[in-house]
PDB file of C-alpha atoms in Angstrom:
ATOM      1  CA  MET Y 405     308.402 171.599 195.759  1.00 53.00           C
ATOM      2  CA  THR Y 406     307.538 167.937 195.223  1.00 53.00           C
ATOM      3  CA  THR Y 407     304.564 167.019 193.098  1.00 66.00           C
ATOM      4  CA  THR Y 408     302.341 164.078 194.012  1.00 74.00           C
ATOM      5  CA  PRO Y 409     302.587 161.312 191.393  1.00 84.00           C
ATOM      6  CA  ALA Y 410     299.493 161.064 189.205  1.00 94.00           C
ATOM      7  CA  LEU Y 411     296.872 158.482 190.163  1.00 98.00           C
ATOM      8  CA  HIS Y 412     296.377 155.492 187.842  1.00 98.00           C
ATOM      9  CA  THR Y 413     292.944 153.891 188.273  1.00 98.00           C
ATOM     10  CA  VAL Y 414     292.320 150.320 187.119  1.00 98.00           C
ATOM     11  CA  LEU Y 415     288.688 149.327 186.563  1.00 98.00           C
ATOM     12  CA  GLY Y 416     288.137 145.585 186.965  1.00 98.00           C
ATOM     13  CA  SER Y 417     289.994 143.252 189.338  1.00 97.00           C
ATOM     14  CA  GLY Y 418     290.100 140.117 187.194  1.00 96.00           C
ATOM     15  CA  PRO Y 419     293.454 138.583 186.229  1.00 97.00           C
ATOM     16  CA  ALA Y 420     294.311 141.454 183.844  1.00 98.00           C
ATOM     17  CA  GLY Y 421     293.299 144.286 186.181  1.00 98.00           C
ATOM     18  CA  THR Y 422     295.016 142.763 189.214  1.00 98.00           C
ATOM     19  CA  THR Y 423     298.234 141.975 187.322  1.00 98.00           C
ATOM     20  CA  LEU Y 424     298.176 145.491 185.839  1.00 98.00           C
ATOM     21  CA  ALA Y 425     297.726 147.071 189.293  1.00 98.00           C
ATOM     22  CA  ARG Y 426     300.853 145.265 190.515  1.00 98.00           C
ATOM     23  CA  GLU Y 427     302.796 146.300 187.393  1.00 98.00           C
ATOM     24  CA  LEU Y 428     301.829 149.961 187.833  1.00 98.00           C
ATOM     25  CA  VAL Y 429     302.950 149.900 191.495  1.00 98.00           C
ATOM     26  CA  ARG Y 430     306.240 148.350 190.378  1.00 98.00           C
ATOM     27  CA  ARG Y 431     306.632 151.311 188.010  1.00 98.00           C
ATOM     28  CA  GLY Y 432     306.094 153.763 190.872  1.00 97.00           C
ATOM     29  CA  HIS Y 433     302.501 154.862 190.264  1.00 98.00           C
ATOM     30  CA  PRO Y 434     299.836 155.327 192.963  1.00 98.00           C
ATOM     31  CA  VAL Y 435     297.083 152.845 192.034  1.00 98.00           C
ATOM     32  CA  ARG Y 436     293.378 152.484 192.738  1.00 98.00           C
ATOM     33  CA  LEU Y 437     291.845 149.099 191.844  1.00 98.00           C
ATOM     34  CA  VAL Y 438     288.089 149.214 191.373  1.00 98.00           C
ATOM     35  CA  ASP Y 439     285.457 146.499 191.379  1.00 97.00           C
ATOM     36  CA  ARG Y 440     281.936 146.177 192.731  1.00 96.00           C
ATOM     37  CA  SER Y 441     282.979 144.751 196.112  1.00 96.00           C
ATOM     38  CA  GLY Y 442     286.237 146.602 196.817  1.00 94.00           C
ATOM     39  CA  SER Y 443     287.419 143.465 198.620  1.00 93.00           C
ATOM     40  CA  GLY Y 444     290.181 140.957 197.950  1.00 92.00           C
ATOM     41  CA  PRO Y 445     293.730 140.310 199.169  1.00 94.00           C
ATOM     42  CA  ALA Y 446     295.697 143.427 200.082  1.00 95.00           C
ATOM     43  CA  ILE Y 447     298.216 144.447 197.394  1.00 96.00           C
ATOM     44  CA  GLU Y 448     301.008 146.722 198.566  1.00 96.00           C
ATOM     45  CA  GLY Y 449     300.642 150.189 197.087  1.00 97.00           C
ATOM     46  CA  VAL Y 450     297.097 149.543 195.792  1.00 98.00           C
ATOM     47  CA  GLU Y 451     293.942 151.158 197.151  1.00 98.00           C
ATOM     48  CA  ARG Y 452     290.948 148.859 196.663  1.00 98.00           C
ATOM     49  CA  TYR Y 453     287.761 150.733 195.902  1.00 98.00           C
ATOM     50  CA  ALA Y 454     284.124 149.615 195.508  1.00 98.00           C
ATOM     51  CA  ALA Y 455     282.053 151.082 192.659  1.00 98.00           C
ATOM     52  CA  ASP Y 456     279.682 149.872 189.959  1.00 97.00           C
ATOM     53  CA  VAL Y 457     281.169 151.404 186.809  1.00 98.00           C
ATOM     54  CA  ALA Y 458     278.135 150.367 184.747  1.00 97.00           C
ATOM     55  CA  THR Y 459     276.414 153.406 186.307  1.00 97.00           C
ATOM     56  CA  PRO Y 460     277.413 157.027 185.595  1.00 98.00           C
ATOM     57  CA  ASP Y 461     277.685 157.844 189.329  1.00 98.00           C
ATOM     58  CA  GLY Y 462     279.728 154.729 190.059  1.00 98.00           C
ATOM     59  CA  ALA Y 463     282.089 155.424 187.155  1.00 98.00           C
ATOM     60  CA  ARG Y 464     282.560 159.064 188.214  1.00 98.00           C
ATOM     61  CA  ALA Y 465     283.374 158.041 191.785  1.00 98.00           C
ATOM     62  CA  ALA Y 466     285.779 155.354 190.548  1.00 98.00           C
ATOM     63  CA  VAL Y 467     287.842 157.682 188.341  1.00 98.00           C
ATOM     64  CA  ALA Y 468     287.814 160.785 190.567  1.00 98.00           C
ATOM     65  CA  GLY Y 469     291.315 162.255 190.708  1.00 97.00           C
ATOM     66  CA  ALA Y 470     292.787 159.838 188.146  1.00 98.00           C
ATOM     67  CA  ALA Y 471     295.186 160.967 185.418  1.00 98.00           C
ATOM     68  CA  VAL Y 472     294.991 157.620 183.611  1.00 98.00           C
ATOM     69  CA  VAL Y 473     292.075 155.155 183.675  1.00 98.00           C
ATOM     70  CA  TYR Y 474     292.458 151.530 182.540  1.00 98.00           C
ATOM     71  CA  HIS Y 475     289.235 149.800 181.512  1.00 98.00           C
ATOM     72  CA  CYS Y 476     289.774 146.089 182.233  1.00 98.00           C
ATOM     73  CA  VAL Y 477     286.169 145.298 183.173  1.00 97.00           C
ATOM     74  CA  ASN Y 478     284.513 142.247 181.701  1.00 93.00           C
ATOM     75  CA  VAL Y 479     281.175 140.642 182.514  1.00 90.00           C
ATOM     76  CA  GLY Y 480     279.654 137.177 182.203  1.00 87.00           C
ATOM     77  CA  TYR Y 481     279.566 135.964 178.624  1.00 83.00           C
ATOM     78  CA  HIS Y 482     275.761 135.892 178.501  1.00 86.00           C
ATOM     79  CA  LEU Y 483     275.595 139.541 179.682  1.00 91.00           C
ATOM     80  CA  GLN Y 484     278.217 141.083 177.406  1.00 92.00           C
ATOM     81  CA  VAL Y 485     276.085 142.359 174.522  1.00 92.00           C
ATOM     82  CA  GLU Y 486     273.704 144.054 176.938  1.00 95.00           C
ATOM     83  CA  VAL Y 487     276.090 145.313 179.644  1.00 96.00           C
ATOM     84  CA  MET Y 488     279.407 146.218 177.949  1.00 96.00           C
ATOM     85  CA  PRO Y 489     277.902 149.194 176.035  1.00 97.00           C
ATOM     86  CA  LYS Y 490     276.479 150.581 179.307  1.00 97.00           C
ATOM     87  CA  ILE Y 491     279.888 150.292 180.957  1.00 98.00           C
ATOM     88  CA  GLN Y 492     281.504 152.012 177.979  1.00 98.00           C
ATOM     89  CA  GLU Y 493     279.080 154.928 178.112  1.00 98.00           C
ATOM     90  CA  ALA Y 494     279.570 155.421 181.850  1.00 98.00           C
ATOM     91  CA  VAL Y 495     283.368 155.079 181.746  1.00 98.00           C
ATOM     92  CA  LEU Y 496     283.812 157.310 178.678  1.00 98.00           C
ATOM     93  CA  GLY Y 497     281.646 160.005 180.264  1.00 98.00           C
ATOM     94  CA  ALA Y 498     283.447 159.806 183.608  1.00 98.00           C
ATOM     95  CA  ALA Y 499     286.968 159.840 182.122  1.00 98.00           C
ATOM     96  CA  GLU Y 500     286.061 162.740 179.824  1.00 98.00           C
ATOM     97  CA  ARG Y 501     284.658 164.738 182.736  1.00 98.00           C
ATOM     98  CA  GLU Y 502     287.774 164.018 184.826  1.00 97.00           C
ATOM     99  CA  GLY Y 503     290.131 164.945 181.965  1.00 98.00           C
ATOM    100  CA  ALA Y 504     291.767 161.516 182.286  1.00 98.00           C
ATOM    101  CA  ARG Y 505     293.364 159.443 179.537  1.00 98.00           C
ATOM    102  CA  LEU Y 506     291.603 156.129 178.892  1.00 98.00           C
ATOM    103  CA  VAL Y 507     293.445 152.869 178.170  1.00 98.00           C
ATOM    104  CA  VAL Y 508     291.091 150.060 177.099  1.00 98.00           C
ATOM    105  CA  LEU Y 509     291.867 146.329 177.299  1.00 98.00           C
ATOM    106  CA  ASP Y 510     290.383 144.895 174.123  1.00 98.00           C
ATOM    107  CA  THR Y 511     289.833 141.554 172.372  1.00 97.00           C
ATOM    108  CA  LEU Y 512     290.454 140.192 168.875  1.00 98.00           C
ATOM    109  CA  TYR Y 513     286.695 139.790 168.322  1.00 97.00           C
ATOM    110  CA  PRO Y 514     286.285 142.815 165.972  1.00 97.00           C
ATOM    111  CA  TYR Y 515     288.414 141.088 163.307  1.00 98.00           C
ATOM    112  CA  GLY Y 516     286.011 138.172 163.039  1.00 97.00           C
ATOM    113  CA  GLU Y 517     287.085 135.219 160.913  1.00 97.00           C
ATOM    114  CA  THR Y 518     290.445 135.748 159.201  1.00 97.00           C
ATOM    115  CA  ARG Y 519     290.771 132.369 157.411  1.00 95.00           C
ATOM    116  CA  GLY Y 520     294.009 131.997 159.327  1.00 95.00           C
ATOM    117  CA  ALA Y 521     295.662 135.233 158.131  1.00 97.00           C
ATOM    118  CA  ALA Y 522     297.923 136.901 160.701  1.00 98.00           C
ATOM    119  CA  MET Y 523     296.156 139.721 162.542  1.00 98.00           C
ATOM    120  CA  THR Y 524     297.850 143.122 162.559  1.00 98.00           C
ATOM    121  CA  GLU Y 525     296.466 146.467 163.685  1.00 98.00           C
ATOM    122  CA  ASP Y 526     295.600 147.107 160.013  1.00 98.00           C
ATOM    123  CA  SER Y 527     293.512 143.932 159.605  1.00 98.00           C
ATOM    124  CA  PRO Y 528     289.907 144.631 158.517  1.00 98.00           C
ATOM    125  CA  TRP Y 529     287.135 144.407 161.110  1.00 98.00           C
ATOM    126  CA  ASN Y 530     284.953 141.667 159.648  1.00 97.00           C
ATOM    127  CA  ALA Y 531     283.079 140.457 162.727  1.00 97.00           C
ATOM    128  CA  THR Y 532     279.747 138.770 162.016  1.00 96.00           C
ATOM    129  CA  THR Y 533     278.968 137.384 165.495  1.00 95.00           C
ATOM    130  CA  ARG Y 534     276.863 139.284 168.051  1.00 94.00           C
ATOM    131  CA  LYS Y 535     279.772 139.697 170.459  1.00 94.00           C
ATOM    132  CA  GLY Y 536     282.209 140.536 167.672  1.00 96.00           C
ATOM    133  CA  ARG Y 537     279.959 143.243 166.212  1.00 97.00           C
ATOM    134  CA  MET Y 538     279.311 144.643 169.702  1.00 96.00           C
ATOM    135  CA  ARG Y 539     283.076 144.899 170.379  1.00 97.00           C
ATOM    136  CA  ALA Y 540     283.689 146.504 166.979  1.00 98.00           C
ATOM    137  CA  GLU Y 541     280.960 149.091 167.659  1.00 98.00           C
ATOM    138  CA  LEU Y 542     282.453 149.884 171.071  1.00 98.00           C
ATOM    139  CA  ASP Y 543     285.913 150.279 169.550  1.00 98.00           C
ATOM    140  CA  ALA Y 544     284.619 152.563 166.796  1.00 98.00           C
ATOM    141  CA  ARG Y 545     283.017 154.712 169.525  1.00 98.00           C
ATOM    142  CA  TYR Y 546     286.233 154.847 171.578  1.00 98.00           C
ATOM    143  CA  LEU Y 547     288.270 155.944 168.572  1.00 98.00           C
ATOM    144  CA  ALA Y 548     285.609 158.480 167.550  1.00 98.00           C
ATOM    145  CA  ALA Y 549     285.666 160.013 171.059  1.00 98.00           C
ATOM    146  CA  HIS Y 550     289.433 160.423 170.668  1.00 98.00           C
ATOM    147  CA  ARG Y 551     289.155 161.920 167.149  1.00 98.00           C
ATOM    148  CA  GLU Y 552     286.480 164.346 168.334  1.00 98.00           C
ATOM    149  CA  GLY Y 553     288.854 165.568 171.063  1.00 98.00           C
ATOM    150  CA  ARG Y 554     286.542 164.539 173.906  1.00 98.00           C
ATOM    151  CA  LEU Y 555     289.387 162.667 175.636  1.00 98.00           C
ATOM    152  CA  SER Y 556     292.540 160.698 174.810  1.00 98.00           C
ATOM    153  CA  VAL Y 557     291.871 156.981 174.249  1.00 98.00           C
ATOM    154  CA  VAL Y 558     294.105 154.044 173.329  1.00 98.00           C
ATOM    155  CA  LEU Y 559     293.153 150.370 172.832  1.00 98.00           C
ATOM    156  CA  GLY Y 560     295.331 147.349 173.658  1.00 98.00           C
ATOM    157  CA  ARG Y 561     294.175 144.083 172.061  1.00 98.00           C
ATOM    158  CA  SER Y 562     295.102 140.715 173.493  1.00 98.00           C
ATOM    159  CA  ALA Y 563     294.839 137.104 172.330  1.00 97.00           C
ATOM    160  CA  ASP Y 564     293.600 134.407 174.752  1.00 96.00           C
ATOM    161  CA  PHE Y 565     295.198 134.934 178.168  1.00 97.00           C
ATOM    162  CA  VAL Y 566     297.555 132.469 179.819  1.00 97.00           C
ATOM    163  CA  GLY Y 567     299.355 132.873 183.131  1.00 98.00           C
ATOM    164  CA  PRO Y 568     299.079 133.021 186.915  1.00 98.00           C
ATOM    165  CA  GLY Y 569     295.578 133.959 188.052  1.00 96.00           C
ATOM    166  CA  VAL Y 570     294.015 133.197 184.671  1.00 96.00           C
ATOM    167  CA  LEU Y 571     291.154 130.785 185.334  1.00 93.00           C
ATOM    168  CA  SER Y 572     288.469 131.156 182.673  1.00 87.00           C
ATOM    169  CA  SER Y 573     290.567 131.174 179.524  1.00 90.00           C
ATOM    170  CA  THR Y 574     290.824 128.234 177.106  1.00 89.00           C
ATOM    171  CA  LEU Y 575     294.357 127.797 178.499  1.00 91.00           C
ATOM    172  CA  GLY Y 576     293.425 128.212 182.153  1.00 91.00           C
ATOM    173  CA  GLY Y 577     291.361 126.490 184.812  1.00 89.00           C
ATOM    174  CA  ALA Y 578     290.233 123.656 182.559  1.00 90.00           C
ATOM    175  CA  VAL Y 579     293.762 122.759 181.424  1.00 94.00           C
ATOM    176  CA  PHE Y 580     296.405 123.249 184.120  1.00 96.00           C
ATOM    177  CA  PRO Y 581     294.718 121.639 187.173  1.00 95.00           C
ATOM    178  CA  ALA Y 582     293.719 118.671 184.998  1.00 95.00           C
ATOM    179  CA  ALA Y 583     297.292 118.335 183.700  1.00 97.00           C
ATOM    180  CA  LEU Y 584     298.763 118.530 187.209  1.00 97.00           C
ATOM    181  CA  THR Y 585     296.354 115.979 188.688  1.00 96.00           C
ATOM    182  CA  GLY Y 586     296.342 113.465 185.810  1.00 96.00           C
ATOM    183  CA  GLN Y 587     292.775 114.226 184.716  1.00 95.00           C
ATOM    184  CA  PRO Y 588     291.653 114.481 181.062  1.00 94.00           C
ATOM    185  CA  VAL Y 589     292.749 117.822 179.562  1.00 95.00           C
ATOM    186  CA  PRO Y 590     290.253 119.498 177.203  1.00 92.00           C
ATOM    187  CA  ALA Y 591     291.608 120.425 173.759  1.00 91.00           C
ATOM    188  CA  LEU Y 592     289.348 122.834 171.870  1.00 91.00           C
ATOM    189  CA  GLY Y 593     288.834 122.512 168.136  1.00 93.00           C
ATOM    190  CA  ASP Y 594     291.855 121.812 165.935  1.00 96.00           C
ATOM    191  CA  ILE Y 595     294.875 121.959 168.245  1.00 95.00           C
ATOM    192  CA  ASP Y 596     297.273 121.520 165.322  1.00 97.00           C
ATOM    193  CA  LEU Y 597     296.549 125.041 164.078  1.00 97.00           C
ATOM    194  CA  PRO Y 598     298.743 127.960 165.204  1.00 98.00           C
ATOM    195  CA  HIS Y 599     297.038 129.806 168.066  1.00 98.00           C
ATOM    196  CA  SER Y 600     298.390 132.908 169.802  1.00 98.00           C
ATOM    197  CA  TYR Y 601     298.269 133.166 173.595  1.00 98.00           C
ATOM    198  CA  THR Y 602     299.126 136.404 175.401  1.00 98.00           C
ATOM    199  CA  TYR Y 603     300.887 136.045 178.755  1.00 98.00           C
ATOM    200  CA  ILE Y 604     299.033 137.940 181.478  1.00 98.00           C
ATOM    201  CA  GLY Y 605     302.263 139.670 182.554  1.00 98.00           C
ATOM    202  CA  ASP Y 606     302.644 140.990 178.995  1.00 98.00           C
ATOM    203  CA  VAL Y 607     299.025 142.203 178.991  1.00 98.00           C
ATOM    204  CA  ALA Y 608     299.894 144.217 182.107  1.00 98.00           C
ATOM    205  CA  ALA Y 609     303.245 145.477 180.765  1.00 98.00           C
ATOM    206  CA  GLY Y 610     301.652 146.488 177.461  1.00 98.00           C
ATOM    207  CA  LEU Y 611     298.751 148.364 179.082  1.00 98.00           C
ATOM    208  CA  ALA Y 612     301.046 150.069 181.620  1.00 98.00           C
ATOM    209  CA  THR Y 613     303.352 151.162 178.788  1.00 98.00           C
ATOM    210  CA  LEU Y 614     300.410 152.600 176.832  1.00 98.00           C
ATOM    211  CA  GLY Y 615     299.330 154.337 180.050  1.00 98.00           C
ATOM    212  CA  GLU Y 616     302.747 155.995 180.314  1.00 98.00           C
ATOM    213  CA  HIS Y 617     303.014 157.008 176.631  1.00 98.00           C
ATOM    214  CA  PRO Y 618     300.340 159.431 175.392  1.00 98.00           C
ATOM    215  CA  GLU Y 619     302.074 159.517 172.007  1.00 98.00           C
ATOM    216  CA  GLY Y 620     300.508 156.082 171.372  1.00 98.00           C
ATOM    217  CA  ASP Y 621     296.951 157.389 171.812  1.00 98.00           C
ATOM    218  CA  GLY Y 622     294.171 157.355 169.238  1.00 98.00           C
ATOM    219  CA  ARG Y 623     294.717 153.868 167.839  1.00 98.00           C
ATOM    220  CA  VAL Y 624     294.660 150.124 168.435  1.00 98.00           C
ATOM    221  CA  TRP Y 625     297.840 148.297 169.544  1.00 99.00           C
ATOM    222  CA  HIS Y 626     298.316 144.540 169.856  1.00 98.00           C
ATOM    223  CA  LEU Y 627     299.718 143.777 173.305  1.00 98.00           C
ATOM    224  CA  PRO Y 628     303.040 141.870 173.321  1.00 98.00           C
ATOM    225  CA  THR Y 629     302.329 138.287 172.257  1.00 98.00           C
ATOM    226  CA  ALA Y 630     304.877 135.515 171.688  1.00 98.00           C
ATOM    227  CA  PRO Y 631     305.003 134.084 168.148  1.00 98.00           C
ATOM    228  CA  ALA Y 632     302.095 131.700 167.615  1.00 98.00           C
ATOM    229  CA  ARG Y 633     302.616 127.981 167.997  1.00 98.00           C
ATOM    230  CA  THR Y 634     300.029 125.262 167.698  1.00 97.00           C
ATOM    231  CA  THR Y 635     297.998 124.577 170.816  1.00 96.00           C
ATOM    232  CA  ARG Y 636     299.406 121.044 170.721  1.00 97.00           C
ATOM    233  CA  GLN Y 637     302.938 122.489 170.940  1.00 98.00           C
ATOM    234  CA  VAL Y 638     301.904 124.547 173.971  1.00 97.00           C
ATOM    235  CA  LEU Y 639     300.396 121.439 175.600  1.00 97.00           C
ATOM    236  CA  ASP Y 640     303.643 119.604 174.765  1.00 97.00           C
ATOM    237  CA  LEU Y 641     305.485 122.225 176.877  1.00 98.00           C
ATOM    238  CA  VAL Y 642     303.122 121.435 179.772  1.00 97.00           C
ATOM    239  CA  GLU Y 643     303.705 117.715 179.272  1.00 97.00           C
ATOM    240  CA  GLU Y 644     307.516 118.108 179.281  1.00 98.00           C
ATOM    241  CA  ARG Y 645     307.380 120.057 182.510  1.00 97.00           C
ATOM    242  CA  ILE Y 646     305.117 117.705 184.453  1.00 97.00           C
ATOM    243  CA  GLY Y 647     306.997 114.669 183.143  1.00 97.00           C
ATOM    244  CA  ARG Y 648     304.070 112.532 182.040  1.00 95.00           C
ATOM    245  CA  PRO Y 649     301.803 112.360 178.986  1.00 96.00           C
ATOM    246  CA  LEU Y 650     298.624 114.443 178.995  1.00 97.00           C
ATOM    247  CA  GLU Y 651     295.349 112.635 178.414  1.00 95.00           C
ATOM    248  CA  LEU Y 652     293.678 114.940 175.875  1.00 95.00           C
ATOM    249  CA  THR Y 653     289.913 115.122 175.370  1.00 93.00           C
ATOM    250  CA  VAL Y 654     289.182 116.778 172.041  1.00 90.00           C
ATOM    251  CA  ILE Y 655     286.216 119.177 172.129  1.00 90.00           C
ATOM    252  CA  ALA Y 656     285.549 119.349 168.385  1.00 87.00           C
ATOM    253  CA  GLU Y 657     282.388 121.441 168.703  1.00 87.00           C
ATOM    254  CA  PRO Y 658     280.985 123.707 171.435  1.00 86.00           C
ATOM    255  CA  ARG Y 659     279.836 121.635 174.406  1.00 87.00           C
ATOM    256  CA  PRO Y 660     280.165 122.081 178.188  1.00 84.00           C
ATOM    257  CA  PHE Y 661     283.481 120.993 179.726  1.00 79.00           C
ATOM    258  CA  GLY Y 662     285.390 121.693 182.948  1.00 73.00           C
ATOM    259  CA  PRO Y 663     284.503 125.118 184.376  1.00 72.00           C
ATOM    260  CA  PHE Y 664     282.563 126.066 181.211  1.00 78.00           C
ATOM    261  CA  ASP Y 665     278.918 125.193 181.729  1.00 83.00           C
ATOM    262  CA  GLU Y 666     276.099 124.864 179.237  1.00 88.00           C
ATOM    263  CA  ALA Y 667     275.093 128.542 179.511  1.00 84.00           C
ATOM    264  CA  PHE Y 668     278.656 129.657 178.783  1.00 83.00           C
ATOM    265  CA  MET Y 669     279.159 127.286 175.851  1.00 85.00           C
ATOM    266  CA  ALA Y 670     275.815 128.249 174.300  1.00 86.00           C
ATOM    267  CA  GLU Y 671     277.083 131.848 174.266  1.00 86.00           C
ATOM    268  CA  TYR Y 672     280.595 130.829 173.171  1.00 87.00           C
ATOM    269  CA  ALA Y 673     279.372 128.766 170.205  1.00 90.00           C
ATOM    270  CA  GLU Y 674     279.409 131.760 167.827  1.00 91.00           C
ATOM    271  CA  MET Y 675     283.055 132.430 168.748  1.00 92.00           C
ATOM    272  CA  PHE Y 676     284.159 128.814 168.256  1.00 91.00           C
ATOM    273  CA  TYR Y 677     285.654 129.721 164.865  1.00 92.00           C
ATOM    274  CA  GLN Y 678     288.667 130.838 166.933  1.00 95.00           C
ATOM    275  CA  HIS Y 679     289.471 127.135 167.403  1.00 93.00           C
ATOM    276  CA  THR Y 680     288.745 125.968 163.851  1.00 93.00           C
ATOM    277  CA  GLU Y 681     291.029 128.432 162.045  1.00 97.00           C
ATOM    278  CA  ALA Y 682     294.532 129.646 162.883  1.00 97.00           C
ATOM    279  CA  GLN Y 683     294.603 132.589 165.342  1.00 97.00           C
ATOM    280  CA  ILE Y 684     297.851 134.448 164.724  1.00 98.00           C
ATOM    281  CA  VAL Y 685     298.532 137.782 166.424  1.00 98.00           C
ATOM    282  CA  ASP Y 686     301.342 140.023 165.192  1.00 98.00           C
ATOM    283  CA  SER Y 687     302.454 142.382 167.983  1.00 98.00           C
ATOM    284  CA  SER Y 688     305.580 143.696 166.250  1.00 98.00           C
ATOM    285  CA  ALA Y 689     304.251 147.296 166.213  1.00 98.00           C
ATOM    286  CA  ILE Y 690     304.178 147.743 170.016  1.00 98.00           C
ATOM    287  CA  GLU Y 691     307.447 145.796 170.343  1.00 98.00           C
ATOM    288  CA  ARG Y 692     309.201 148.150 167.894  1.00 98.00           C
ATOM    289  CA  GLU Y 693     307.617 151.378 169.119  1.00 98.00           C
ATOM    290  CA  PHE Y 694     308.102 150.869 172.863  1.00 98.00           C
ATOM    291  CA  GLY Y 695     310.886 148.276 173.063  1.00 98.00           C
ATOM    292  CA  LEU Y 696     308.679 145.569 174.581  1.00 98.00           C
ATOM    293  CA  THR Y 697     309.503 141.871 174.281  1.00 98.00           C
ATOM    294  CA  PRO Y 698     306.853 139.190 174.859  1.00 98.00           C
ATOM    295  CA  THR Y 699     307.589 136.544 177.484  1.00 98.00           C
ATOM    296  CA  PRO Y 700     308.682 133.281 175.813  1.00 98.00           C
ATOM    297  CA  LEU Y 701     305.960 130.619 175.997  1.00 98.00           C
ATOM    298  CA  GLU Y 702     308.318 128.335 177.952  1.00 98.00           C
ATOM    299  CA  GLU Y 703     308.550 130.931 180.748  1.00 98.00           C
ATOM    300  CA  ALA Y 704     304.817 131.597 180.586  1.00 98.00           C
ATOM    301  CA  VAL Y 705     304.056 127.875 181.012  1.00 98.00           C
ATOM    302  CA  ASP Y 706     306.570 127.582 183.895  1.00 98.00           C
ATOM    303  CA  ALA Y 707     304.995 130.511 185.755  1.00 98.00           C
ATOM    304  CA  THR Y 708     301.471 129.223 185.141  1.00 98.00           C
ATOM    305  CA  LEU Y 709     302.239 125.683 186.308  1.00 98.00           C
ATOM    306  CA  GLY Y 710     303.927 127.095 189.414  1.00 98.00           C
ATOM    307  CA  TRP Y 711     300.897 129.215 190.267  1.00 97.00           C
ATOM    308  CA  TYR Y 712     298.402 126.387 189.697  1.00 97.00           C
ATOM    309  CA  GLY Y 713     300.607 124.009 191.688  1.00 96.00           C
ATOM    310  CA  GLU Y 714     300.437 126.363 194.691  1.00 96.00           C
ATOM    311  CA  LEU Y 715     296.691 126.832 194.218  1.00 95.00           C
ATOM    312  CA  LEU Y 716     296.089 123.068 194.236  1.00 94.00           C
ATOM    313  CA  ALA Y 717     298.368 122.566 197.255  1.00 94.00           C
ATOM    314  CA  ALA Y 718     296.452 125.253 199.167  1.00 93.00           C
ATOM    315  CA  HIS Y 719     293.181 123.434 198.510  1.00 87.00           C
ATOM    316  CA  HIS Y 720     294.395 120.097 199.870  1.00 76.00           C
TER     317      HIS Y 720
END
């Protein structure tokens, strides 16, 4: 008798959710990818599904039949403090009712300012910003739900994303198209400080691995992240590959630039400390435990430039 492989449901079809859906298919899992529209390019092996997971009914419909649920939903920066707790409540309730394991894509925000100290899973949660405190409260609730035996939960924390499909990251839509077309490239804060970037393929591999390994549940893991270099060193890699100097525009304090408008930057201002102190992520725990290796930054930059090059060509 053959058993049907267990369904893995990914909530959120942004760069992380979409890359994760592809990774799970590659690993042989049936995948449902959920967002509010249920539309988007067909991905082989992925069922697209429309649901609003900020509502209890929408979340229940989205996770029906799933063995593992991945929460990769994010919302507009100005809506996060209000909306993310509602999504958490709905998703936790739905996953608990379904008896599914919950894998949560998380941020570094709960740590707050570290004065440049490397972040490990044991670093204190010192967030003082609205969004940082909100994320820390959500994480405390996730871990409490696990401790109380309501359901199995695991959190995967990522640094700033970089990679194909990543548009609204500090190393995304404002940087690569400008570099490729000879426009001024925005450089946030002090680009001579070490700053970790997590490759989107490693976000997906890390979350998929946590989804396959229940023995990792009940704690925070840092997703595989290449050793930190300065942002200037990362931009130097871009420069080497395109074969001409980048024209850098230093954004020393929060102000609108590129795809980031005034509303976004007003909300981002409280998080700008991430560009005025070193941001160093140590992901050695997940690398040791599950044998994962982060993609070298050189390869990450190559893949990202290739993707943006195709995107620009398609628009001309």
